[in-house]
XYZ file of C-alpha atoms in Angstrom:
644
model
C 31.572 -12.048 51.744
C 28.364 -10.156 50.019
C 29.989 -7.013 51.232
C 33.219 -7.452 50.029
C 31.469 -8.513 46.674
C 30.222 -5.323 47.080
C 33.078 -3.148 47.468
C 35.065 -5.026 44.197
C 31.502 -4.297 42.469
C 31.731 -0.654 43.114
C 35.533 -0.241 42.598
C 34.938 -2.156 39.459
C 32.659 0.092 38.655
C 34.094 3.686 39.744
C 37.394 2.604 37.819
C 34.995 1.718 34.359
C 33.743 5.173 34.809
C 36.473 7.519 36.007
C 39.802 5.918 35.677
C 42.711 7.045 33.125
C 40.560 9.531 31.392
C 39.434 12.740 33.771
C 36.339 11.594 34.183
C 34.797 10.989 30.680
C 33.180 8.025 29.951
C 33.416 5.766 27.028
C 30.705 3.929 25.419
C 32.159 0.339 26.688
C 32.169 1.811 30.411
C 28.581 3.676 30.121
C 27.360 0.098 28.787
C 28.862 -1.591 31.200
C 27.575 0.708 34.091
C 24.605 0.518 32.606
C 24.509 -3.199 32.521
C 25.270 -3.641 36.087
C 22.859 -1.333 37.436
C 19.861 -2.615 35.725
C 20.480 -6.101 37.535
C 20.628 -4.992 40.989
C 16.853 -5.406 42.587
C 18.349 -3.891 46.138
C 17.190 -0.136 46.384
C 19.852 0.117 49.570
C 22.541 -0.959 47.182
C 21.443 1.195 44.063
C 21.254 3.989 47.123
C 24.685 3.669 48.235
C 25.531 3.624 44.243
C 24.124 7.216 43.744
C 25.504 8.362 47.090
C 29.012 7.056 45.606
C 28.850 8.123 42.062
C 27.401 11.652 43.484
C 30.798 12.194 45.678
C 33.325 11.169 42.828
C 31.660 13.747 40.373
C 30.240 10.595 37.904
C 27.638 12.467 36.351
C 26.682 9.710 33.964
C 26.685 7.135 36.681
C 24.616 8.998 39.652
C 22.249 9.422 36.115
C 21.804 5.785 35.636
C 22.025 4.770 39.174
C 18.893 7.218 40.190
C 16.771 6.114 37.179
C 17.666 2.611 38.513
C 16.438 3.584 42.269
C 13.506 5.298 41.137
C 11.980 2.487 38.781
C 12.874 -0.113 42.136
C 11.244 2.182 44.511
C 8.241 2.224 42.094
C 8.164 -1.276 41.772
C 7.841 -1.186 45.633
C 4.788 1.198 45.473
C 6.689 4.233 46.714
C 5.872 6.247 44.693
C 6.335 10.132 46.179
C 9.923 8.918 46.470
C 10.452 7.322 42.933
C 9.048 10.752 41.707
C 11.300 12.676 43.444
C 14.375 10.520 42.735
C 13.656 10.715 39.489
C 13.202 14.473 38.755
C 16.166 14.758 40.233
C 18.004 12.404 37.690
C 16.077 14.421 34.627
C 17.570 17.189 35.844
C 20.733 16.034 35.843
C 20.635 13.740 32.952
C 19.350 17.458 31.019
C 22.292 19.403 31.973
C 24.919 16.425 30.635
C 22.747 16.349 27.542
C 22.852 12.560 28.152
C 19.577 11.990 25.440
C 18.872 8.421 26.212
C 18.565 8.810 30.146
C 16.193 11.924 29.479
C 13.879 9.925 27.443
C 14.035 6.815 30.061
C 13.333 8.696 32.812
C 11.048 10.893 31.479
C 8.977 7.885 30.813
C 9.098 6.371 34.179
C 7.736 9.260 35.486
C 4.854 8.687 33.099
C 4.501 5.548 34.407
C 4.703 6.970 38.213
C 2.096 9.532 37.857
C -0.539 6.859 36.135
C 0.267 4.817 38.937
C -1.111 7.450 41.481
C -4.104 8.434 38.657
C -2.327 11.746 37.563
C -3.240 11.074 34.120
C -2.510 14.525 32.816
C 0.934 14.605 34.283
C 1.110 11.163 33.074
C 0.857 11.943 29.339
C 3.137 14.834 29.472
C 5.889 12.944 30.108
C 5.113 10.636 27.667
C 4.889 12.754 25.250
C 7.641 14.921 25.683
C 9.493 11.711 25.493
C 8.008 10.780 22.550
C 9.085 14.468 21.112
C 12.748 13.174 22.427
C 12.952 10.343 20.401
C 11.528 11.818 17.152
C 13.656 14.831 17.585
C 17.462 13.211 18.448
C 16.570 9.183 17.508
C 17.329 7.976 14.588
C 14.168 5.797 12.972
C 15.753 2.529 12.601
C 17.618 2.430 15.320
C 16.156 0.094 17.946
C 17.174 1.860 20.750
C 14.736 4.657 19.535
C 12.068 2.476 18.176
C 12.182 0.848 21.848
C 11.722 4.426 23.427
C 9.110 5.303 21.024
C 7.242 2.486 22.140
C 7.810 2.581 25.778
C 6.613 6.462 25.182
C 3.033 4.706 22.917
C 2.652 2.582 25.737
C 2.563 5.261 28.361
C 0.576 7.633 26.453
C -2.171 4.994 25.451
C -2.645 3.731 28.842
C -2.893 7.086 29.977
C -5.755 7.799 27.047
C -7.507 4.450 28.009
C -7.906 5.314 32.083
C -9.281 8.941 30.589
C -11.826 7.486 28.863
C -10.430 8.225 25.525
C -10.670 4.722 23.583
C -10.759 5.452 20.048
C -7.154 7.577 20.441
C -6.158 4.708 23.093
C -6.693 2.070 20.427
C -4.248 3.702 17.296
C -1.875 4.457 19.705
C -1.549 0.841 21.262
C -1.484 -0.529 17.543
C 1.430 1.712 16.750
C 3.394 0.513 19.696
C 2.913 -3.331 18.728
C 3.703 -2.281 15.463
C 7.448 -1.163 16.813
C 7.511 -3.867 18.592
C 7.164 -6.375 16.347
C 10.324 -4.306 14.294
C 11.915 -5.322 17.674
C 11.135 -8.718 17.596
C 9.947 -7.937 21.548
C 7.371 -10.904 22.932
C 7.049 -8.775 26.489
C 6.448 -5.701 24.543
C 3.972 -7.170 21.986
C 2.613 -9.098 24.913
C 1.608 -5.912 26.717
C 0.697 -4.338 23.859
C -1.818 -7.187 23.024
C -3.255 -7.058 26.520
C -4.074 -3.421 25.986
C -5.682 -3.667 23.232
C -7.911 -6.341 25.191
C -9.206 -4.203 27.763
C -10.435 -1.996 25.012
C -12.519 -5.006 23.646
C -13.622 -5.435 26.836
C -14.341 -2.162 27.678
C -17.049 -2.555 24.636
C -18.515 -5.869 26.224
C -16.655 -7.440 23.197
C -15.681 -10.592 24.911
C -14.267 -13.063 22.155
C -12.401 -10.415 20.466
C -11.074 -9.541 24.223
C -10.309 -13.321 25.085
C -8.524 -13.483 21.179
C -6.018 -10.898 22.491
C -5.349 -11.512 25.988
C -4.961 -15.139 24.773
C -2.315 -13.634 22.096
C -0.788 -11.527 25.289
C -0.517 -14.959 27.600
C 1.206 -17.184 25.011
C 3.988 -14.075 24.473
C 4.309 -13.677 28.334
C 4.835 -17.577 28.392
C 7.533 -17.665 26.133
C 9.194 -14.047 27.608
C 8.649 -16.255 31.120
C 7.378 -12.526 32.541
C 5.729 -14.034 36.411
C 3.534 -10.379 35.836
C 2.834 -11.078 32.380
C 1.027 -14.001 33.235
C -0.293 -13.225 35.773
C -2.054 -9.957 34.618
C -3.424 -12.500 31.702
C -5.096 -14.677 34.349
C -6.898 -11.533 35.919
C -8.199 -10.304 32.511
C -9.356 -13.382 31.839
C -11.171 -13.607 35.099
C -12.642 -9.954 34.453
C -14.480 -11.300 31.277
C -15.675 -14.529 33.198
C -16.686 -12.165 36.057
C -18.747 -9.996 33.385
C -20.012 -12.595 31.610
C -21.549 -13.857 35.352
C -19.103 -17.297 34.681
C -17.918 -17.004 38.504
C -16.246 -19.783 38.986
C -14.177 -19.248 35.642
C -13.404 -16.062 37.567
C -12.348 -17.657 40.573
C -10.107 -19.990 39.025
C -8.469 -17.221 36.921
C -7.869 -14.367 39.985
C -6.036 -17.701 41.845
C -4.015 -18.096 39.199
C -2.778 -14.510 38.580
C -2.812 -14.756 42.161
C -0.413 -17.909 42.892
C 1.989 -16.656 40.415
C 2.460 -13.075 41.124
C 2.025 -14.041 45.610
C 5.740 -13.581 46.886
C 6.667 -10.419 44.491
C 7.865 -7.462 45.866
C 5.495 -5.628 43.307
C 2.723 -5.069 46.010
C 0.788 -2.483 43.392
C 0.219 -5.708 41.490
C -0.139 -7.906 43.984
C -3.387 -5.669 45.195
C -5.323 -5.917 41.509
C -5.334 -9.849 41.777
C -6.066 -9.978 45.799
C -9.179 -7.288 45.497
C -10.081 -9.293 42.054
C -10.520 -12.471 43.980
C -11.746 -11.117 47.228
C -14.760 -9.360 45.143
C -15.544 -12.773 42.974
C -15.596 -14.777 46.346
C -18.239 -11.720 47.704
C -20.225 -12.286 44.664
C -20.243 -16.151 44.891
C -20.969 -16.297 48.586
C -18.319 -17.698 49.908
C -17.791 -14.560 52.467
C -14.479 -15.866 54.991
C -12.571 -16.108 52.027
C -13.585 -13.199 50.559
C -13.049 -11.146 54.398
C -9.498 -13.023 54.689
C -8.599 -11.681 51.306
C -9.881 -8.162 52.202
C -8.048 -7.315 55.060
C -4.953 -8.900 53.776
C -5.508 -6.138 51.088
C -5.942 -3.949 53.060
C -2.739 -4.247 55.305
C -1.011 -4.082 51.983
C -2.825 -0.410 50.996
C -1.558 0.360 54.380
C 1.984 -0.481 54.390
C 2.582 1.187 50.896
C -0.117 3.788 51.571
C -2.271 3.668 48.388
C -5.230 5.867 49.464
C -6.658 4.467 45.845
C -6.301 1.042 47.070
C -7.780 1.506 50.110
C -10.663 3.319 48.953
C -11.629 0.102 46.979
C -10.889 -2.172 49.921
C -13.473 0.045 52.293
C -15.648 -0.229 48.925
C -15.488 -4.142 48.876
C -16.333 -4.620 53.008
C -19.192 -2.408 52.582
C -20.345 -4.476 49.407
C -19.325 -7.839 51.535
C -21.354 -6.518 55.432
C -24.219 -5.387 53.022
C -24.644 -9.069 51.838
C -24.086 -9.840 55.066
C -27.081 -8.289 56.139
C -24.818 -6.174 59.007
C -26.229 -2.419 58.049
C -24.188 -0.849 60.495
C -20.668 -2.270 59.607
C -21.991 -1.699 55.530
C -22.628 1.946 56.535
C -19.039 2.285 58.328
C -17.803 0.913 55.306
C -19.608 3.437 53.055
C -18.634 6.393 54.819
C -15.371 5.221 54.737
C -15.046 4.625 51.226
C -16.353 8.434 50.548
C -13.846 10.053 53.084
C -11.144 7.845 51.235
C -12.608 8.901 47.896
C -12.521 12.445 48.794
C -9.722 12.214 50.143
C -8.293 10.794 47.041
C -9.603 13.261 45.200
C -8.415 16.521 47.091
C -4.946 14.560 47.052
C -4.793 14.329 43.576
C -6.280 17.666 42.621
C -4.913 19.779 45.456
C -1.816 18.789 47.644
C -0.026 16.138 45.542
C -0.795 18.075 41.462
C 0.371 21.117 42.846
C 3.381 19.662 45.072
C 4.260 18.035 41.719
C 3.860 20.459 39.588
C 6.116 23.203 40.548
C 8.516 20.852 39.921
C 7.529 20.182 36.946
C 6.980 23.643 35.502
C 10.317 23.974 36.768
C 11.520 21.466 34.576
C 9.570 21.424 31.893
C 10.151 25.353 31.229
C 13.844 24.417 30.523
C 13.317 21.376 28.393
C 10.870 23.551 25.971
C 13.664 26.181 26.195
C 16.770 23.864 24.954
C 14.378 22.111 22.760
C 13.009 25.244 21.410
C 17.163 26.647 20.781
C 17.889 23.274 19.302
C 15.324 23.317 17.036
C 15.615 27.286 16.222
C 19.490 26.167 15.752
C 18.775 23.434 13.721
C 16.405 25.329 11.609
C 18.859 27.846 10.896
C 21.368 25.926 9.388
C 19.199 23.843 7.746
C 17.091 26.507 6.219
C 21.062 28.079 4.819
C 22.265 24.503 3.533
C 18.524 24.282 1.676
C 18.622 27.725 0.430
C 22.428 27.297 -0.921
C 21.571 24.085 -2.491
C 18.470 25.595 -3.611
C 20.380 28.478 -5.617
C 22.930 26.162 -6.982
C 20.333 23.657 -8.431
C 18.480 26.626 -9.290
C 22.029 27.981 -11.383
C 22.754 24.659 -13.008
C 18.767 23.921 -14.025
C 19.018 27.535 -15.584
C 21.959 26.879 -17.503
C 21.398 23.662 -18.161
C 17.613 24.546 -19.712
C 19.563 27.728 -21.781
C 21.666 25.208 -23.016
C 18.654 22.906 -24.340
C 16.719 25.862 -25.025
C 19.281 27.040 -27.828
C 20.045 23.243 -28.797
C 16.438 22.594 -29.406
C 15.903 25.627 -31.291
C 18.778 24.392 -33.009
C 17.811 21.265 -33.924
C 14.247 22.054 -34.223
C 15.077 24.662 -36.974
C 17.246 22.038 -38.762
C 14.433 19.369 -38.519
C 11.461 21.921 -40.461
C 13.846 22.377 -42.998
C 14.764 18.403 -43.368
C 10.902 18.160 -42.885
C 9.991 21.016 -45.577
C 12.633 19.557 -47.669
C 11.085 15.939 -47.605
C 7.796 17.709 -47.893
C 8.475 19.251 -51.438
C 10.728 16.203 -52.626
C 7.323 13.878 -51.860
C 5.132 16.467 -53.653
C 7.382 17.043 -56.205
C 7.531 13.004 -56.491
C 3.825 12.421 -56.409
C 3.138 14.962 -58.827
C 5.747 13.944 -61.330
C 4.137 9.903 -60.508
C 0.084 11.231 -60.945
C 1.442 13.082 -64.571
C 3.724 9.742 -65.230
C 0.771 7.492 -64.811
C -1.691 9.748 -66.421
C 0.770 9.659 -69.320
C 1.260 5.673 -69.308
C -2.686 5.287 -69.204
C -3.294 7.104 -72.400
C 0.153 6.439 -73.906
C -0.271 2.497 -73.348
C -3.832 2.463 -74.229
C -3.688 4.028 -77.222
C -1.582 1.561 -78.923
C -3.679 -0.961 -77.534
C -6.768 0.273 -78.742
C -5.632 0.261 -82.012
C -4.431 -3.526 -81.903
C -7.540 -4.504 -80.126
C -9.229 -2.194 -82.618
C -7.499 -3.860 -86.433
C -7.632 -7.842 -84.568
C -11.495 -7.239 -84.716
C -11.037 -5.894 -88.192
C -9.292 -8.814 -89.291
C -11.637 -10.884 -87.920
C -15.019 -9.827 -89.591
C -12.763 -9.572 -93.055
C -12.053 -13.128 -92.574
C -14.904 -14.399 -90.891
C -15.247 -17.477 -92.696
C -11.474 -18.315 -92.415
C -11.393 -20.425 -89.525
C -7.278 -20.572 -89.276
C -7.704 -16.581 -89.301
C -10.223 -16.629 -87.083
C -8.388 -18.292 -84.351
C -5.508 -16.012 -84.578
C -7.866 -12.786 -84.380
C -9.393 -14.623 -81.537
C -5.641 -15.519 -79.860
C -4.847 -11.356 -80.020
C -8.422 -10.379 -78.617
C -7.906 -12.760 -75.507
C -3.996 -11.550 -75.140
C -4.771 -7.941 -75.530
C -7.648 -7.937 -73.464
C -5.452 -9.368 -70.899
C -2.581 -7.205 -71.704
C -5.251 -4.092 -70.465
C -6.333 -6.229 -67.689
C -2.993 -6.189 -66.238
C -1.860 -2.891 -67.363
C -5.487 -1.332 -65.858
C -4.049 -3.388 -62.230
C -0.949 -1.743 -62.057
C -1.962 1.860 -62.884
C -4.400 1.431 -59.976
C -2.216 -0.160 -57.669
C -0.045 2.818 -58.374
C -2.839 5.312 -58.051
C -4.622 3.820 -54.903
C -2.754 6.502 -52.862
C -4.379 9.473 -54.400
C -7.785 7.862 -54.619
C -10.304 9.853 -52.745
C -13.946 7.384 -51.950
C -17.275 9.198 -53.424
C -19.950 8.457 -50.969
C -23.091 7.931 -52.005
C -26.476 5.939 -52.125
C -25.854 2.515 -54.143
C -28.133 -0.080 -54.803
C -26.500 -3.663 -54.258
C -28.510 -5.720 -56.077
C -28.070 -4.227 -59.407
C -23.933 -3.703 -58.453
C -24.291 -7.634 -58.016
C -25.823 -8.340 -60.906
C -23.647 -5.852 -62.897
C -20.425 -7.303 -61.563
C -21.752 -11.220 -62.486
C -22.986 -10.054 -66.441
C -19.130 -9.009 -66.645
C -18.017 -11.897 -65.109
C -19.840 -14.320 -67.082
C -17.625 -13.089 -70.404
C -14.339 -14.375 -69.290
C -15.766 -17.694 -67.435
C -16.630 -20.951 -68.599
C -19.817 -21.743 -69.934
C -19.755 -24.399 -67.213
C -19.721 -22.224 -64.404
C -22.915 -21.164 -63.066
C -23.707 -17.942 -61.339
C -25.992 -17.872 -58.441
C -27.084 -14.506 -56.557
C -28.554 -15.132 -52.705
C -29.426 -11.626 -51.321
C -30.251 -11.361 -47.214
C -32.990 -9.421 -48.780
C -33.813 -7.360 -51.792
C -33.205 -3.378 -52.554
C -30.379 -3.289 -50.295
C -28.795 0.344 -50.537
C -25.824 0.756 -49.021
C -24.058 4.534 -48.621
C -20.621 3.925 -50.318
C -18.297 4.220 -53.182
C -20.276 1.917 -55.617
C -17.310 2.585 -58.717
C -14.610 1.509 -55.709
C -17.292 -1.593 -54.079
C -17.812 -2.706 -57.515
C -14.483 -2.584 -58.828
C -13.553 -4.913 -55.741
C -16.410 -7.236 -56.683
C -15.249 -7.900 -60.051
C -11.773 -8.490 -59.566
C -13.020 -11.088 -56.533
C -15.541 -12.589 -58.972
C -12.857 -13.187 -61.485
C -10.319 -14.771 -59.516
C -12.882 -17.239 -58.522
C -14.112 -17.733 -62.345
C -10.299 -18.305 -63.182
C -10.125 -21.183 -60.672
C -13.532 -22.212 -60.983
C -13.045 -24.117 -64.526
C -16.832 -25.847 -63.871
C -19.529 -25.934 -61.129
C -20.501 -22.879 -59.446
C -19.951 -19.592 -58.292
C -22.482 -18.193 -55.150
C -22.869 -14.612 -54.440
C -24.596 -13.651 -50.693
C -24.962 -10.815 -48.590
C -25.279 -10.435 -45.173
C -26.146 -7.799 -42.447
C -23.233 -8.231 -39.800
C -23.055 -6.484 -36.587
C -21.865 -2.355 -37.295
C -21.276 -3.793 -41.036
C -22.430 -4.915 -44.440
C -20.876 -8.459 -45.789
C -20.494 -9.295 -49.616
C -19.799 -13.218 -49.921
C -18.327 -15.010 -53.123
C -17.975 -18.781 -52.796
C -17.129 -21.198 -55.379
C -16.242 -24.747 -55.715
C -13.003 -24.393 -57.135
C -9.689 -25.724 -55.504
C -9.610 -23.187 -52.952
C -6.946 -21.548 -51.050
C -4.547 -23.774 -47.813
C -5.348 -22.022 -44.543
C -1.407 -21.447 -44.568
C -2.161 -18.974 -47.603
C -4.878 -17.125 -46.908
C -3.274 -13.377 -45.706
C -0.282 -14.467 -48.439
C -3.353 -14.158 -51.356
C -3.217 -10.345 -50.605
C 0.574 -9.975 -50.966
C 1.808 -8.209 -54.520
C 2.747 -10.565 -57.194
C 1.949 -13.656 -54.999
C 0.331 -16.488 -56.851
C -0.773 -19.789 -56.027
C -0.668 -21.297 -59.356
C 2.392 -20.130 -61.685
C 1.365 -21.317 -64.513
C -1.629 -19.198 -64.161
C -2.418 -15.451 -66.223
C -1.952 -12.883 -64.180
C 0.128 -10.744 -62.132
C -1.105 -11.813 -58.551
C -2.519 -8.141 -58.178
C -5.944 -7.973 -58.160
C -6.609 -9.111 -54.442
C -3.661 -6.936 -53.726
C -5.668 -4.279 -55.156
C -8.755 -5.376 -53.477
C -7.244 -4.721 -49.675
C -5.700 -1.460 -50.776
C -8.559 -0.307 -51.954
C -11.214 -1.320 -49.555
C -9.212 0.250 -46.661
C -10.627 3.762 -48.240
C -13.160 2.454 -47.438
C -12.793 1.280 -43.566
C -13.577 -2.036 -44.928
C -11.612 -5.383 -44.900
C -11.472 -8.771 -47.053
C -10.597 -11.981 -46.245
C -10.504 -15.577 -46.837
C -12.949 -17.715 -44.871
C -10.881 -21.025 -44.018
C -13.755 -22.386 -42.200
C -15.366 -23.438 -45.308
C -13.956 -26.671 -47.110
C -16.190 -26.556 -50.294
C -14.050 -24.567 -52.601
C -13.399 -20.907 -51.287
C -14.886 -18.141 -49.715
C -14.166 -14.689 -49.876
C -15.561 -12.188 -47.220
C -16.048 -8.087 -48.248
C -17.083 -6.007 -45.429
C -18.194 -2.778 -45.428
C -18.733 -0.475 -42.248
C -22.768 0.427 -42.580
């Protein structure tokens, strides 16, 4: 029955991969060869596959059957053979250009050569399969993020056993990296343990234990036997180093139990010589012997010279506790022959057995790599430099284009601009004569009213009917200038040009309250309270003074009786003038309104609503600012501040 299984299997399979079309092979068949293959664990069966494919001309099959064999004979610790089986499918898989297979088997023969300690070999393959992926894989594929990683893997295991940690280290954390992308727990699981032995390596235990404890929960859930049981021996390593030998023991049993049965005898070895040298160390010496030559049958039947070099190690160590010298020295000298022997293997017979094939190989992968590329360069060096000269024809027309636009519209906005220019000038000349005009034109009328009401009233000075009506057209006319003096300066505060110069505050205070006092109430009291006396400030005192006034005023014409308080103050980078009174003061609501033109609280009140309007047009010559205080509740307060 299995062997007829067998023979549907393989006609199954021969039909997928020849049948109906010559030979070629879709994607669905190569899949599904692929598929099958991968499954079978039998190396006679995946033998009799490549014999089979190999006769009916299947290229693409005998390619995934041998990388098949070769990973199962590895897996079996036979490793010459995998090797060869292997090369054999490169070379194969190179001249069907069948990309995927190259970069698969070219990192199982990575994996092969660390296995027998050719570490050198070992990264080559790696990396040339690393320069695969880069070179024909797309980046988010996972296929090629899988083979990148595969390629890490290889490459920073190689690194670690070389002694190279720090390059060992980034390369492990960019393989976890792609396999996190691949949502992998075997790959991130291996990746984890890696990175443990490094920690270990640098006797830094609880970081180690962190990430083999990260690697053993991933294995658990991937339900990898190996996984796990790797985990157990790492853990038993730090235990074992940290002189916790029972730990140990308990751990190398475990990786022991789990992984006891396998056909992978290479791993079966690391936990069996783990245990066996923990038991030496504790004492307990059958155990330890029973172990040892169980290992060292299974050196023998897969014929690990490395393996058996650290078995003859291990009975020397175990006779020397022993107290048997002779046996220890047997041992000893055994261990060196196998070491030596090791060594000449490696560096002599197997490297350069190896090799030729490799040079072989390798020569004609740099060479089809090396046309690709030189290929690939070419035409993409003629599609950059055509696409280079047509951008280059359309940015050049396009900038001529703007150039003459801009010159265009750049000539037609100097003469908009000149144009505006002249109309402003012309506009604030014909403004400056207009109010130079109204000034004298307006005054001089007024004058002379001003000038005959005073007339009248010494010629009837002891009428007292007369007398009020000379007094009626001295108040109106003085505030008939008043108001005509605010708007020519409101009009003229854009030509005004500050005078800098040395003033003395006290006497600008005092000047400003002596003019005050002649429009306000004889109930209002004036009240000067200086920081301190002789105060010079360097300022505009006409513009400073002009701004006390008209702030003294308005509170005199809201101050009918109490007082009015005059302060100064030395503020930070500034000088403060302070009028307070105890009039009605002004709603927090209004105070930035005050400053607005023609804006008045009271209507029924003289004036325009100019003068603090005047005030904050003015003062900004000045980098100052005013401003209502609406902190203070007794009346109001006005703030002047001038930059010292």
């Amino acid at each position: 029955m299995r062997y007829f299984s067998l023979l549907f299997l393989l006609a199954a399979l021969l039909y997928g991969c020849n049948g109906g079309d010559n030979g070629s092979k879709s994607q669905v068949d190569y899949h599904r060869t692929d598929s099958i293959l991968k499954n079978m664990r039998s190396v006679d069966t995946l033998r009799m596959f490549v014999n089979t494919f190999h006769a009916s001309h299947d290229d693409c099959g005998e390619v995934i059957a041998m990388r098949e064999l070769g990973k199962r004979l590895r897996e079996e610790s036979k490793f010459s053979e995998a090797i060869e089986i292997h090369k054999n499918g490169l070379k194969l898989a190179e001249s069907i250009k069948d990309t995927n297979n190259i970069i698969h088997i070219l990192n199982q023969l990575g994996t092969s050569y660390r296995r027998i300690g050719i570490m050198d070999e070992a990264a080559s393959y790696h990396y040339k399969a690393l320069s695969y992926s880069d070179i024909y894989g797309n980046p988010d594929d996972k296929k090629t993020i899988k083979n990148r990683v595969t390629s890490l893997n290889g490459i920073g295991n190689a690194m670690k056993v070389m002694g190279n940690d720090v390059a060992a280290d980034s390369i492990f954390r960019q393989a976890l990296e792609g396999e996190r992308k691949l949502d992998s727990k075997l790959g991130m699981a291996i990746n984890y343990a890696n990175l443990g032995t490094l920690f270990e390596r640098k006797k830094q235990f609880d970081s180690a234990m962190v990430y083999y404890g990260k690697s053993m929960r991933l294995n658990s859930e991937a339900k990898s036997k190996l996984g796990i049981s790797l985990c157990h021996t790492h853990f038993g390593q730090v235990y074992e180093k940290r002189q916790m030998i029972d730990s140990a023991i308990v751990q190398y049993n475990l990786a022991y139990d789990v992984i006891k049965g396998d056909r992978d005898l290479w791993h079966i070895l690391a936990s069996t010589l783990a245990l066996a040298r923990a038991y030496t160390i504790k004492g307990s010496m059958d155990k330890a012997w029973e172990l040892l030559c169980d290992a060292e049958k299974t050196a023998q039947e897969i014929n690990s010279i490395r393996h058996l070099a650290q078995v003859s190690k291990l009975k020397y160590q175990w006779f020397e506790k022993k107290g048997d010298n002779a046996h220890a020295l047997e041992y000893y000298i055994r261990n060196r022959k196998y070491e030596d022997s090791l060594n000449n293997e490696e560096n002599n017979s197997r490297i350069q057995n190896l090799r030729v094939d490799y040079e072989r190989q390798s020569k004609q992968y740099e060479i089809n790599i090396l046309e690709n590329e030189l290929t690939r360069q070419k035409l993409e060096h003629t599609r950059i430099l055509i696409a280079a000269t047509f951008v280059a024809i359309v940015l050049l027309v396009i900038w001529i284009i703007t150039l003459m636009r801009g010159r265009r519209q750049l000539k037609k906005a100097n003469d908009e601009i000149a144009e505006a220019y002249n109309e402003t000038k012309k506009a604030l000349e014909v403004k400056t004569a207009f109010m130079k005009s109204m000034k004298h034109e307006i005054r001089t009328p007024l004058n002379g009213i001003m000038g005959f009401s005073q007339l009248l009233s010494s010629m009837y000075a002891n009428d007292e009917q007369a007398r009020q009506m000379t007094d009626v057209i001295d108040k109106q006319s003085m505030l008939l200038a008043k108001i005509i003096d605010d708007i020519l300066e409101i009009a003229d505060a854009d030509t005004m040009k500050p005078h800098i110069e040395q003033c003395s505050i006290d006497e600008m205070v005092e000047a400003a309250v002596a003019t005050t006092r002649q429009v306000a109430n004889a109930d209002v009291s004036f009240e000067y309270k200086p920081c301190s006396k002789g105060i010079t400030l360097s300022t505009d005192s006409h513009i400073l003074q002009k701004i006390l006034v008209k702030v003294l005023d308005n509170a005199a014409k809201f101050t009918p009786q109490g007082s009015i308080t005059i302060l100064t103050r030395n503020l930070d980078n500034a000088f403060g003038i302070v009028v307070e009174d105890t009039g009605p003061g002004i709603p927090a609501d209004k105070a930035e309104t005050v400053f607005d033109q023609f804006t008045k609280l009271n209507e029924f009140s003289q004036g325009t609503g100019m003068g603090l309007t005047l005030c904050r047009t003015i003062i900004q010559k000045l980098n100052g600012r005013i401003y209502v205080d609406t902190s203070y509740s007794g009346g109001c307060r006005m703030v002047i501040e001038i930059p010292q």
